[in-house]
């Protein structure tokens, strides 16, 4: 772990580093980068930054205010495991070149402000997060949409739909299929040969550890067709945001190395499980966990109030935690995802679960089960923390837990259990109506909220609404 610019410069010289890759995140949530030769890196760059044109970065300034600065953060450095030339990566903060202040639309800056706000409240000095981001690895993906046609096509050698496909030729020249296809919803988790991606996931896991991302486990997930999960050990908010970017980067590039393609799209397959990102969170102070107590499921009053804040603001939170139109193909009542805005110690149909694996106070945490991996992790986790803080400050009690099997509940009983928004548009409108809790401490600004809503409506919600869907032809062509 590096702590100073001088340590970085000494490492570059001693280890023969040939290039420096400077990375930052755009507004919706994709890593961006540019590369400089090592002789361009100096201690002054860490203090003063390097200029670049931000006009083409999604969701950022207009062309007349496009000049921006990147300031590398020494603690984030790692050697890239994929580049041909020895390259040191530095994650950067974005600053305004005129004022020198942190740029308010920089997602990493928003996460940093959320951590600082928690400390200023005196409620705690650390918020730990542990996301469980699922993903698919396919062998082939093709898609297109134009004025007169539109389609997508996915394929995987382990997909249940390929049980009858002729896949190869044996020594006699006859075609064959070796079987061992994972049946729908049965991918959790048989051994190879049914699990065809074990070695690839292990390489992902080991590569992540090599660049400083501690891993707890890797495994196949429920869906057929290459769904997987690799669990990162919990960490503070900003550190976890950095690690989630490394996570996506490594998974996509290792998959590419194997001639495959990885996606964090929440619902790529119809009829099987989508990819969620259950997020575990807790608040600590002076090295002590604050969510452990003698209340329901071993929770403290603070933890219950945090649950209350998350549930109260959940519809608005989903605008950041489930920020794509595809997210709501997963969040459908009666299917695999938790859409019930309630909490429970063991009921996975509730949107907030209290894990009960251990009685150790240090493991006591909340698990918010709605989010998916299409989110910008800095924004999603910052918003979650702000909702929890609001619940604690205002002592928002979450009410009674939902410990019953929802499938045994009558329609009348279910009617009183609130559910998540049914579309991205609904979530964005919820955010428009409920975002004062995010503005506290200037963590999110009104400009950030307005820009997020406008960007998502114009570029995603309306873009999808304007285009015919293939299934509409099935339903309506002969009408």
Short mmCIF file of C-alpha atoms in Angstrom, two decimals:
data_model
loop_
_atom_site.label_atom_id
_atom_site.label_comp_id
_atom_site.label_asym_id
_atom_site.label_seq_id
_atom_site.Cartn_x
_atom_site.Cartn_y
_atom_site.Cartn_z
CA UNK A 1 0.00 0.00 0.00
CA UNK A 2 1.37 3.39 -1.02
CA UNK A 3 0.70 6.53 0.99
CA UNK A 4 2.72 9.30 -0.68
CA UNK A 5 3.62 10.55 -4.13
CA UNK A 6 7.31 10.00 -3.37
CA UNK A 7 6.68 6.31 -2.71
CA UNK A 8 4.94 6.03 -6.08
CA UNK A 9 7.83 7.71 -7.90
CA UNK A 10 10.38 5.48 -6.16
CA UNK A 11 8.36 2.38 -7.10
CA UNK A 12 8.10 3.48 -10.73
CA UNK A 13 11.86 3.88 -10.95
CA UNK A 14 12.78 0.72 -9.03
CA UNK A 15 10.33 -1.60 -10.82
CA UNK A 16 10.86 -0.40 -14.36
CA UNK A 17 7.33 0.92 -14.83
CA UNK A 18 6.97 2.18 -18.40
CA UNK A 19 3.63 3.99 -18.31
CA UNK A 20 1.10 5.52 -15.92
CA UNK A 21 -2.61 4.93 -16.51
CA UNK A 22 -4.86 7.58 -14.94
CA UNK A 23 -8.44 6.42 -14.30
CA UNK A 24 -11.66 8.04 -13.21
CA UNK A 25 -15.37 7.29 -13.44
CA UNK A 26 -17.94 8.95 -15.64
CA UNK A 27 -21.34 9.96 -14.27
CA UNK A 28 -23.36 6.83 -15.19
CA UNK A 29 -20.67 4.45 -13.97
CA UNK A 30 -17.98 3.38 -16.45
CA UNK A 31 -14.23 3.66 -15.88
CA UNK A 32 -12.39 6.10 -18.17
CA UNK A 33 -8.63 6.48 -18.62
CA UNK A 34 -5.71 8.03 -20.40
CA UNK A 35 -2.03 7.06 -20.26
CA UNK A 36 1.15 9.10 -19.83
CA UNK A 37 4.83 8.11 -19.98
CA UNK A 38 6.49 7.82 -16.60
CA UNK A 39 8.60 10.95 -17.10
CA UNK A 40 5.39 13.01 -17.08
CA UNK A 41 4.56 11.91 -13.52
CA UNK A 42 5.93 14.12 -10.74
CA UNK A 43 5.02 15.05 -7.19
CA UNK A 44 3.46 18.23 -8.60
CA UNK A 45 0.95 16.14 -10.59
CA UNK A 46 -0.42 14.69 -7.34
CA UNK A 47 -0.87 18.20 -5.89
CA UNK A 48 -1.79 20.24 -8.95
CA UNK A 49 -3.33 17.63 -11.24
CA UNK A 50 -3.21 17.11 -15.00
CA UNK A 51 -5.62 18.80 -17.38
CA UNK A 52 -7.91 16.97 -19.79
CA UNK A 53 -11.00 17.66 -21.90
CA UNK A 54 -14.12 16.58 -20.00
CA UNK A 55 -16.66 17.64 -22.63
CA UNK A 56 -17.16 14.10 -23.98
CA UNK A 57 -17.52 12.44 -20.58
CA UNK A 58 -21.13 11.34 -20.11
CA UNK A 59 -23.11 13.56 -17.75
CA UNK A 60 -20.32 16.11 -17.25
CA UNK A 61 -19.88 19.73 -18.27
CA UNK A 62 -20.93 21.35 -21.53
CA UNK A 63 -18.26 22.07 -24.11
CA UNK A 64 -17.89 25.68 -22.94
CA UNK A 65 -16.86 24.46 -19.44
CA UNK A 66 -14.96 21.35 -20.46
CA UNK A 67 -11.48 21.79 -18.93
CA UNK A 68 -10.99 19.48 -15.95
CA UNK A 69 -8.15 18.19 -13.76
CA UNK A 70 -7.31 14.66 -12.63
CA UNK A 71 -5.47 14.32 -9.32
CA UNK A 72 -4.01 10.83 -8.73
CA UNK A 73 -4.56 9.20 -5.33
CA UNK A 74 -1.37 7.35 -4.21
CA UNK A 75 -3.26 4.81 -2.08
CA UNK A 76 -5.07 3.47 -5.16
CA UNK A 77 -2.00 2.42 -7.17
CA UNK A 78 -1.68 -1.05 -8.68
CA UNK A 79 0.16 -2.63 -11.59
CA UNK A 80 -2.22 -3.44 -14.43
CA UNK A 81 -2.35 -7.23 -14.95
CA UNK A 82 -3.38 -7.08 -18.63
CA UNK A 83 -1.36 -4.40 -20.45
CA UNK A 84 1.59 -5.45 -22.59
CA UNK A 85 3.84 -2.72 -21.17
CA UNK A 86 4.42 -2.51 -17.42
CA UNK A 87 1.84 0.07 -16.40
CA UNK A 88 0.97 1.53 -13.01
CA UNK A 89 -2.69 2.46 -12.57
CA UNK A 90 -3.71 5.40 -10.41
CA UNK A 91 -7.35 6.18 -9.62
CA UNK A 92 -7.95 9.93 -9.67
CA UNK A 93 -10.21 12.55 -8.16
CA UNK A 94 -11.63 15.18 -10.53
CA UNK A 95 -11.19 18.87 -9.80
CA UNK A 96 -12.28 22.17 -11.32
CA UNK A 97 -9.21 23.90 -12.83
CA UNK A 98 -10.50 27.40 -11.97
CA UNK A 99 -11.49 26.96 -8.34
CA UNK A 100 -9.34 23.93 -7.56
CA UNK A 101 -12.31 22.40 -5.76
CA UNK A 102 -13.45 18.81 -6.13
CA UNK A 103 -15.89 18.46 -9.01
CA UNK A 104 -19.43 17.98 -7.68
CA UNK A 105 -20.41 15.51 -10.44
CA UNK A 106 -17.40 13.25 -9.83
CA UNK A 107 -18.96 10.07 -8.35
CA UNK A 108 -15.86 9.32 -6.25
CA UNK A 109 -16.05 12.80 -4.75
CA UNK A 110 -19.69 12.20 -3.76
CA UNK A 111 -18.68 8.98 -1.98
CA UNK A 112 -15.85 10.80 -0.19
CA UNK A 113 -18.29 13.49 0.97
CA UNK A 114 -20.69 10.83 2.28
CA UNK A 115 -17.92 9.33 4.43
CA UNK A 116 -16.94 12.78 5.70
CA UNK A 117 -20.56 13.62 6.51
CA UNK A 118 -20.93 10.45 8.59
CA UNK A 119 -17.90 11.51 10.64
CA UNK A 120 -19.25 15.05 11.09
CA UNK A 121 -22.56 13.77 12.44
CA UNK A 122 -20.71 11.98 15.24
CA UNK A 123 -22.81 8.85 14.63
CA UNK A 124 -19.83 6.86 13.44
CA UNK A 125 -16.44 7.14 11.81
CA UNK A 126 -16.60 4.29 9.30
CA UNK A 127 -19.26 2.76 7.07
CA UNK A 128 -18.41 -0.70 5.76
CA UNK A 129 -19.90 -2.14 2.59
CA UNK A 130 -19.80 -5.61 1.10
CA UNK A 131 -21.49 -5.89 -2.32
CA UNK A 132 -22.18 -9.30 -3.85
CA UNK A 133 -22.14 -8.49 -7.55
CA UNK A 134 -23.35 -11.23 -9.89
CA UNK A 135 -22.56 -11.39 -13.60
CA UNK A 136 -22.88 -13.56 -16.70
CA UNK A 137 -20.09 -14.87 -18.93
CA UNK A 138 -21.29 -15.70 -22.43
CA UNK A 139 -19.55 -17.15 -25.47
CA UNK A 140 -21.34 -14.94 -27.96
CA UNK A 141 -23.39 -11.74 -27.87
CA UNK A 142 -24.92 -9.92 -30.82
CA UNK A 143 -27.47 -7.13 -30.85
CA UNK A 144 -28.72 -4.37 -33.10
CA UNK A 145 -31.57 -1.88 -33.40
CA UNK A 146 -32.41 0.42 -36.27
CA UNK A 147 -35.46 2.00 -37.86
CA UNK A 148 -36.84 -1.26 -39.27
CA UNK A 149 -35.38 -4.11 -37.17
CA UNK A 150 -34.10 -5.03 -33.75
CA UNK A 151 -32.78 -8.14 -32.03
CA UNK A 152 -30.37 -9.59 -29.49
CA UNK A 153 -28.70 -13.00 -29.43
CA UNK A 154 -26.78 -14.61 -26.55
CA UNK A 155 -25.10 -17.99 -26.36
CA UNK A 156 -23.18 -20.09 -23.85
CA UNK A 157 -21.73 -23.57 -24.15
CA UNK A 158 -23.32 -24.49 -20.82
CA UNK A 159 -26.73 -22.97 -21.59
CA UNK A 160 -29.73 -25.23 -21.09
CA UNK A 161 -30.99 -24.27 -24.56
CA UNK A 162 -27.99 -26.06 -26.13
CA UNK A 163 -28.80 -29.56 -24.91
CA UNK A 164 -29.75 -30.61 -28.45
CA UNK A 165 -27.10 -28.72 -30.40
CA UNK A 166 -24.44 -30.45 -32.48
CA UNK A 167 -21.31 -29.00 -30.92
CA UNK A 168 -18.27 -30.86 -32.18
CA UNK A 169 -16.86 -33.64 -34.29
CA UNK A 170 -15.29 -36.82 -32.85
CA UNK A 171 -12.47 -38.94 -34.36
CA UNK A 172 -14.89 -40.76 -36.65
CA UNK A 173 -16.23 -37.53 -38.05
CA UNK A 174 -19.58 -37.77 -36.26
CA UNK A 175 -20.98 -34.67 -34.57
CA UNK A 176 -21.73 -34.85 -30.86
CA UNK A 177 -22.87 -33.02 -27.76
CA UNK A 178 -21.27 -33.89 -24.41
CA UNK A 179 -24.33 -32.90 -22.37
CA UNK A 180 -23.82 -31.47 -18.86
CA UNK A 181 -25.88 -28.38 -19.59
CA UNK A 182 -27.06 -26.51 -16.52
CA UNK A 183 -30.83 -26.65 -16.26
CA UNK A 184 -32.65 -23.36 -15.74
CA UNK A 185 -32.31 -22.15 -12.12
CA UNK A 186 -30.00 -25.09 -11.21
CA UNK A 187 -26.60 -23.43 -11.45
CA UNK A 188 -26.13 -23.05 -7.67
CA UNK A 189 -23.76 -24.88 -7.66
CA UNK A 190 -22.80 -28.23 -9.22
CA UNK A 191 -19.16 -29.18 -9.79
CA UNK A 192 -17.52 -29.46 -13.23
CA UNK A 193 -18.12 -30.56 -15.92
CA UNK A 194 -21.57 -28.95 -15.50
CA UNK A 195 -19.79 -25.88 -14.10
CA UNK A 196 -17.71 -25.13 -17.17
CA UNK A 197 -16.11 -21.90 -15.91
CA UNK A 198 -14.34 -22.94 -12.71
CA UNK A 199 -10.80 -22.28 -13.94
CA UNK A 200 -11.75 -18.94 -15.46
CA UNK A 201 -13.41 -17.74 -12.23
CA UNK A 202 -10.39 -18.85 -10.21
CA UNK A 203 -8.17 -16.80 -12.50
CA UNK A 204 -10.49 -13.84 -11.95
CA UNK A 205 -10.31 -14.38 -8.19
CA UNK A 206 -6.51 -14.69 -8.09
CA UNK A 207 -6.01 -11.70 -10.39
CA UNK A 208 -8.21 -9.58 -8.14
CA UNK A 209 -6.19 -10.59 -5.09
CA UNK A 210 -3.00 -9.83 -7.01
CA UNK A 211 -4.09 -6.18 -7.44
CA UNK A 212 -5.24 -5.74 -3.85
CA UNK A 213 -8.88 -6.82 -3.86
CA UNK A 214 -9.38 -9.38 -1.03
CA UNK A 215 -11.79 -12.16 -2.05
CA UNK A 216 -13.88 -14.40 0.19
CA UNK A 217 -15.12 -16.94 -2.40
CA UNK A 218 -16.08 -17.54 -6.01
CA UNK A 219 -18.85 -19.77 -7.32
CA UNK A 220 -21.36 -20.40 -10.08
CA UNK A 221 -24.69 -18.70 -9.58
CA UNK A 222 -28.27 -19.91 -9.98
CA UNK A 223 -28.84 -19.23 -13.68
CA UNK A 224 -27.75 -21.36 -16.58
CA UNK A 225 -25.52 -19.88 -19.28
CA UNK A 226 -22.57 -18.80 -17.16
CA UNK A 227 -23.92 -16.79 -14.23
CA UNK A 228 -21.33 -16.29 -11.49
CA UNK A 229 -20.45 -14.42 -8.32
CA UNK A 230 -17.12 -13.49 -6.73
CA UNK A 231 -17.45 -12.00 -3.23
CA UNK A 232 -15.19 -9.15 -2.09
CA UNK A 233 -14.35 -8.82 1.60
CA UNK A 234 -16.07 -5.77 3.12
CA UNK A 235 -14.30 -2.39 3.15
CA UNK A 236 -15.02 1.31 3.78
CA UNK A 237 -17.25 3.07 1.26
CA UNK A 238 -14.71 4.80 -1.00
CA UNK A 239 -12.27 1.89 -0.88
CA UNK A 240 -15.09 -0.46 -1.84
CA UNK A 241 -16.09 1.82 -4.70
CA UNK A 242 -12.51 1.62 -6.00
CA UNK A 243 -12.49 -2.15 -5.59
CA UNK A 244 -15.77 -2.56 -7.46
CA UNK A 245 -14.22 -0.83 -10.47
CA UNK A 246 -11.25 -3.20 -10.29
CA UNK A 247 -13.73 -6.07 -9.96
CA UNK A 248 -15.58 -5.26 -13.17
CA UNK A 249 -12.35 -4.52 -15.00
CA UNK A 250 -10.72 -7.82 -14.09
CA UNK A 251 -13.81 -9.94 -14.76
CA UNK A 252 -14.35 -8.44 -18.20
CA UNK A 253 -10.70 -8.76 -19.21
CA UNK A 254 -10.16 -12.29 -17.92
CA UNK A 255 -13.34 -13.35 -19.76
CA UNK A 256 -11.95 -11.73 -22.91
CA UNK A 257 -8.69 -13.64 -22.42
CA UNK A 258 -10.72 -16.87 -22.52
CA UNK A 259 -12.50 -15.76 -25.69
CA UNK A 260 -15.70 -14.99 -23.77
CA UNK A 261 -17.64 -11.87 -22.82
CA UNK A 262 -18.78 -10.80 -19.35
CA UNK A 263 -21.77 -8.58 -18.61
CA UNK A 264 -23.17 -6.96 -15.46
CA UNK A 265 -26.50 -6.31 -17.19
CA UNK A 266 -29.13 -7.19 -14.58
CA UNK A 267 -31.46 -9.31 -16.76
CA UNK A 268 -29.90 -10.61 -19.98
CA UNK A 269 -31.82 -13.94 -20.02
CA UNK A 270 -35.57 -14.43 -20.08
CA UNK A 271 -36.90 -17.22 -17.86
CA UNK A 272 -33.93 -17.49 -15.50
CA UNK A 273 -32.46 -15.50 -12.64
CA UNK A 274 -31.07 -12.04 -13.23
CA UNK A 275 -27.91 -10.61 -11.69
CA UNK A 276 -28.33 -8.76 -8.42
CA UNK A 277 -25.88 -7.03 -6.12
CA UNK A 278 -26.94 -7.58 -2.52
CA UNK A 279 -25.11 -4.96 -0.45
CA UNK A 280 -24.11 -5.60 3.17
CA UNK A 281 -23.52 -2.49 5.27
CA UNK A 282 -22.70 -1.50 8.85
CA UNK A 283 -21.56 1.58 10.77
CA UNK A 284 -18.66 1.55 13.25
CA UNK A 285 -17.09 4.02 15.67
CA UNK A 286 -13.68 3.86 17.34
CA UNK A 287 -13.26 0.31 16.03
CA UNK A 288 -16.53 -0.93 17.53
CA UNK A 289 -19.59 -2.16 15.59
CA UNK A 290 -22.72 -0.09 16.23
CA UNK A 291 -25.34 -2.31 14.61
CA UNK A 292 -25.12 -5.12 17.20
CA UNK A 293 -27.58 -5.04 20.11
CA UNK A 294 -30.34 -6.90 21.89
CA UNK A 295 -33.22 -5.99 19.59
CA UNK A 296 -34.81 -7.95 16.74
CA UNK A 297 -32.28 -10.35 15.11
CA UNK A 298 -29.56 -8.99 17.43
CA UNK A 299 -29.81 -5.46 16.10
CA UNK A 300 -29.21 -2.24 18.01
CA UNK A 301 -31.70 0.62 17.96
CA UNK A 302 -29.33 2.44 15.61
CA UNK A 303 -29.44 -0.46 13.17
CA UNK A 304 -33.23 -0.62 13.27
CA UNK A 305 -33.43 3.10 12.57
CA UNK A 306 -30.99 2.62 9.67
CA UNK A 307 -33.35 -0.06 8.33
CA UNK A 308 -36.18 2.43 8.71
CA UNK A 309 -34.28 5.03 6.69
CA UNK A 310 -33.47 2.58 3.91
CA UNK A 311 -37.09 1.43 3.66
CA UNK A 312 -38.49 4.98 3.84
CA UNK A 313 -36.27 6.16 1.00
CA UNK A 314 -36.03 2.91 -0.98
CA UNK A 315 -38.08 4.07 -4.01
CA UNK A 316 -35.72 7.05 -4.43
CA UNK A 317 -32.63 4.95 -3.69
CA UNK A 318 -33.45 2.64 -6.57
CA UNK A 319 -32.81 5.49 -9.01
CA UNK A 320 -29.13 5.03 -8.06
CA UNK A 321 -29.08 1.38 -6.93
CA UNK A 322 -31.07 0.04 -9.94
CA UNK A 323 -30.38 2.71 -12.52
CA UNK A 324 -31.18 1.00 -15.84
CA UNK A 325 -34.41 0.17 -17.63
CA UNK A 326 -33.21 -3.45 -17.63
CA UNK A 327 -32.99 -3.39 -13.81
CA UNK A 328 -36.79 -3.58 -13.63
CA UNK A 329 -36.90 -6.79 -15.70
CA UNK A 330 -35.38 -8.33 -12.55
CA UNK A 331 -37.49 -6.46 -9.97
CA UNK A 332 -40.82 -8.08 -10.83
CA UNK A 333 -43.25 -9.20 -8.08
CA UNK A 334 -43.56 -12.96 -7.77
CA UNK A 335 -40.22 -13.79 -9.36
CA UNK A 336 -36.67 -14.10 -8.04
CA UNK A 337 -35.83 -10.59 -6.85
CA UNK A 338 -36.83 -9.03 -3.50
CA UNK A 339 -39.43 -6.35 -4.27
CA UNK A 340 -41.11 -6.21 -0.84
CA UNK A 341 -40.05 -3.11 1.09
CA UNK A 342 -39.79 -4.88 4.42
CA UNK A 343 -37.08 -6.43 6.59
CA UNK A 344 -36.51 -9.90 8.01
CA UNK A 345 -33.83 -11.97 9.69
CA UNK A 346 -34.04 -14.85 7.22
CA UNK A 347 -36.75 -14.17 4.66
CA UNK A 348 -35.03 -13.55 1.32
CA UNK A 349 -38.22 -12.13 -0.20
CA UNK A 350 -37.76 -9.04 1.99
CA UNK A 351 -35.68 -6.23 0.53
CA UNK A 352 -33.59 -5.97 3.71
CA UNK A 353 -32.29 -9.11 5.36
CA UNK A 354 -30.40 -9.45 8.64
CA UNK A 355 -27.78 -12.20 8.10
CA UNK A 356 -27.78 -14.72 10.95
CA UNK A 357 -24.68 -16.77 10.11
CA UNK A 358 -22.80 -15.67 13.25
CA UNK A 359 -23.49 -14.26 16.71
CA UNK A 360 -20.24 -12.24 16.67
CA UNK A 361 -21.19 -8.52 17.09
CA UNK A 362 -18.58 -7.60 14.48
CA UNK A 363 -20.54 -9.48 11.81
CA UNK A 364 -23.87 -7.76 12.54
CA UNK A 365 -24.97 -5.92 9.43
CA UNK A 366 -27.85 -5.14 7.10
CA UNK A 367 -28.20 -6.67 3.65
CA UNK A 368 -30.02 -4.47 1.12
CA UNK A 369 -31.09 -6.93 -1.56
CA UNK A 370 -32.61 -4.67 -4.24
CA UNK A 371 -29.46 -3.23 -5.91
CA UNK A 372 -27.95 -4.68 -9.05
CA UNK A 373 -24.44 -4.45 -10.56
CA UNK A 374 -25.41 -1.98 -13.29
CA UNK A 375 -25.16 0.77 -10.67
CA UNK A 376 -22.41 3.30 -10.19
CA UNK A 377 -21.04 1.89 -6.91
CA UNK A 378 -19.89 5.24 -5.53
CA UNK A 379 -23.33 6.79 -5.98
CA UNK A 380 -25.34 3.76 -4.90
CA UNK A 381 -23.43 3.17 -1.66
CA UNK A 382 -23.27 6.90 -0.86
CA UNK A 383 -27.05 7.12 -1.28
CA UNK A 384 -27.57 4.05 0.93
CA UNK A 385 -25.41 5.58 3.66
CA UNK A 386 -27.30 8.86 3.49
CA UNK A 387 -30.65 7.05 3.81
CA UNK A 388 -29.37 5.08 6.82
CA UNK A 389 -28.06 8.26 8.47
CA UNK A 390 -31.42 9.96 7.90
CA UNK A 391 -33.18 7.02 9.53
CA UNK A 392 -30.87 7.16 12.55
CA UNK A 393 -31.10 10.93 12.96
CA UNK A 394 -34.90 10.92 12.74
CA UNK A 395 -35.39 7.63 14.60
CA UNK A 396 -37.42 6.12 11.77
CA UNK A 397 -38.61 2.76 13.07
CA UNK A 398 -39.11 0.16 10.31
CA UNK A 399 -42.23 -1.38 11.84
CA UNK A 400 -42.77 -5.10 12.21
CA UNK A 401 -40.53 -7.54 10.30
CA UNK A 402 -41.82 -9.70 7.45
CA UNK A 403 -40.99 -13.18 8.71
CA UNK A 404 -43.71 -15.06 6.85
CA UNK A 405 -43.44 -16.82 3.51
CA UNK A 406 -45.00 -14.31 1.12
CA UNK A 407 -46.34 -17.14 -1.01
CA UNK A 408 -48.53 -18.20 1.93
CA UNK A 409 -49.92 -14.71 2.41
CA UNK A 410 -53.34 -13.70 1.12
CA UNK A 411 -53.71 -10.93 -1.47
CA UNK A 412 -55.20 -8.73 1.27
CA UNK A 413 -52.15 -9.26 3.49
CA UNK A 414 -49.72 -8.62 0.65
CA UNK A 415 -51.54 -5.44 -0.35
CA UNK A 416 -50.29 -3.62 2.76
CA UNK A 417 -46.63 -4.50 2.08
CA UNK A 418 -45.12 -1.72 -0.07
CA UNK A 419 -43.07 -2.74 -3.10
CA UNK A 420 -40.28 -1.30 -5.19
CA UNK A 421 -40.96 0.94 -8.20
CA UNK A 422 -41.95 -0.95 -11.35
CA UNK A 423 -39.77 0.98 -13.78
CA UNK A 424 -36.78 3.29 -13.99
CA UNK A 425 -39.13 6.19 -14.72
CA UNK A 426 -41.01 5.52 -11.46
CA UNK A 427 -37.76 5.35 -9.50
CA UNK A 428 -36.54 8.61 -11.02
CA UNK A 429 -39.83 10.31 -10.17
CA UNK A 430 -39.47 8.98 -6.60
CA UNK A 431 -36.00 10.52 -6.47
CA UNK A 432 -37.36 13.81 -7.78
CA UNK A 433 -39.94 13.85 -4.96
CA UNK A 434 -37.64 12.54 -2.20
CA UNK A 435 -34.01 13.67 -2.21
CA UNK A 436 -33.63 16.13 0.67
CA UNK A 437 -31.87 13.43 2.70
CA UNK A 438 -29.20 13.22 -0.02
CA UNK A 439 -28.50 16.96 0.05
CA UNK A 440 -27.44 16.99 3.70
CA UNK A 441 -23.82 17.98 4.17
CA UNK A 442 -23.68 18.93 0.48
CA UNK A 443 -22.99 15.25 -0.27
CA UNK A 444 -25.25 15.14 -3.31
CA UNK A 445 -26.00 18.54 -4.79
CA UNK A 446 -29.24 19.65 -6.43
CA UNK A 447 -27.30 19.81 -9.70
CA UNK A 448 -26.27 16.16 -9.33
CA UNK A 449 -29.86 15.06 -8.65
CA UNK A 450 -31.27 17.10 -11.55
CA UNK A 451 -28.54 15.99 -13.95
CA UNK A 452 -28.98 12.33 -13.02
CA UNK A 453 -32.74 12.45 -13.58
CA UNK A 454 -32.43 14.38 -16.84
CA UNK A 455 -29.66 12.16 -18.21
CA UNK A 456 -31.53 8.94 -17.41
CA UNK A 457 -34.86 10.16 -18.80
CA UNK A 458 -33.41 11.55 -22.03
CA UNK A 459 -30.82 8.86 -22.80
CA UNK A 460 -32.40 5.70 -21.43
CA UNK A 461 -36.08 5.89 -20.45
CA UNK A 462 -37.28 7.84 -23.50
CA UNK A 463 -34.86 6.06 -25.82
CA UNK A 464 -36.40 2.69 -24.91
CA UNK A 465 -39.97 4.01 -24.92
CA UNK A 466 -39.59 5.17 -28.53
CA UNK A 467 -38.50 1.79 -29.89
CA UNK A 468 -40.77 -1.16 -30.74
CA UNK A 469 -39.96 -4.34 -28.80
CA UNK A 470 -39.71 -7.72 -30.59
CA UNK A 471 -42.31 -9.22 -28.24
CA UNK A 472 -44.79 -6.56 -29.29
CA UNK A 473 -44.83 -8.12 -32.76
CA UNK A 474 -45.68 -11.46 -31.15
CA UNK A 475 -48.53 -9.83 -29.24
CA UNK A 476 -49.91 -7.33 -31.69
CA UNK A 477 -48.86 -7.85 -35.32
CA UNK A 478 -52.14 -9.51 -36.26
CA UNK A 479 -54.29 -7.16 -34.22
#
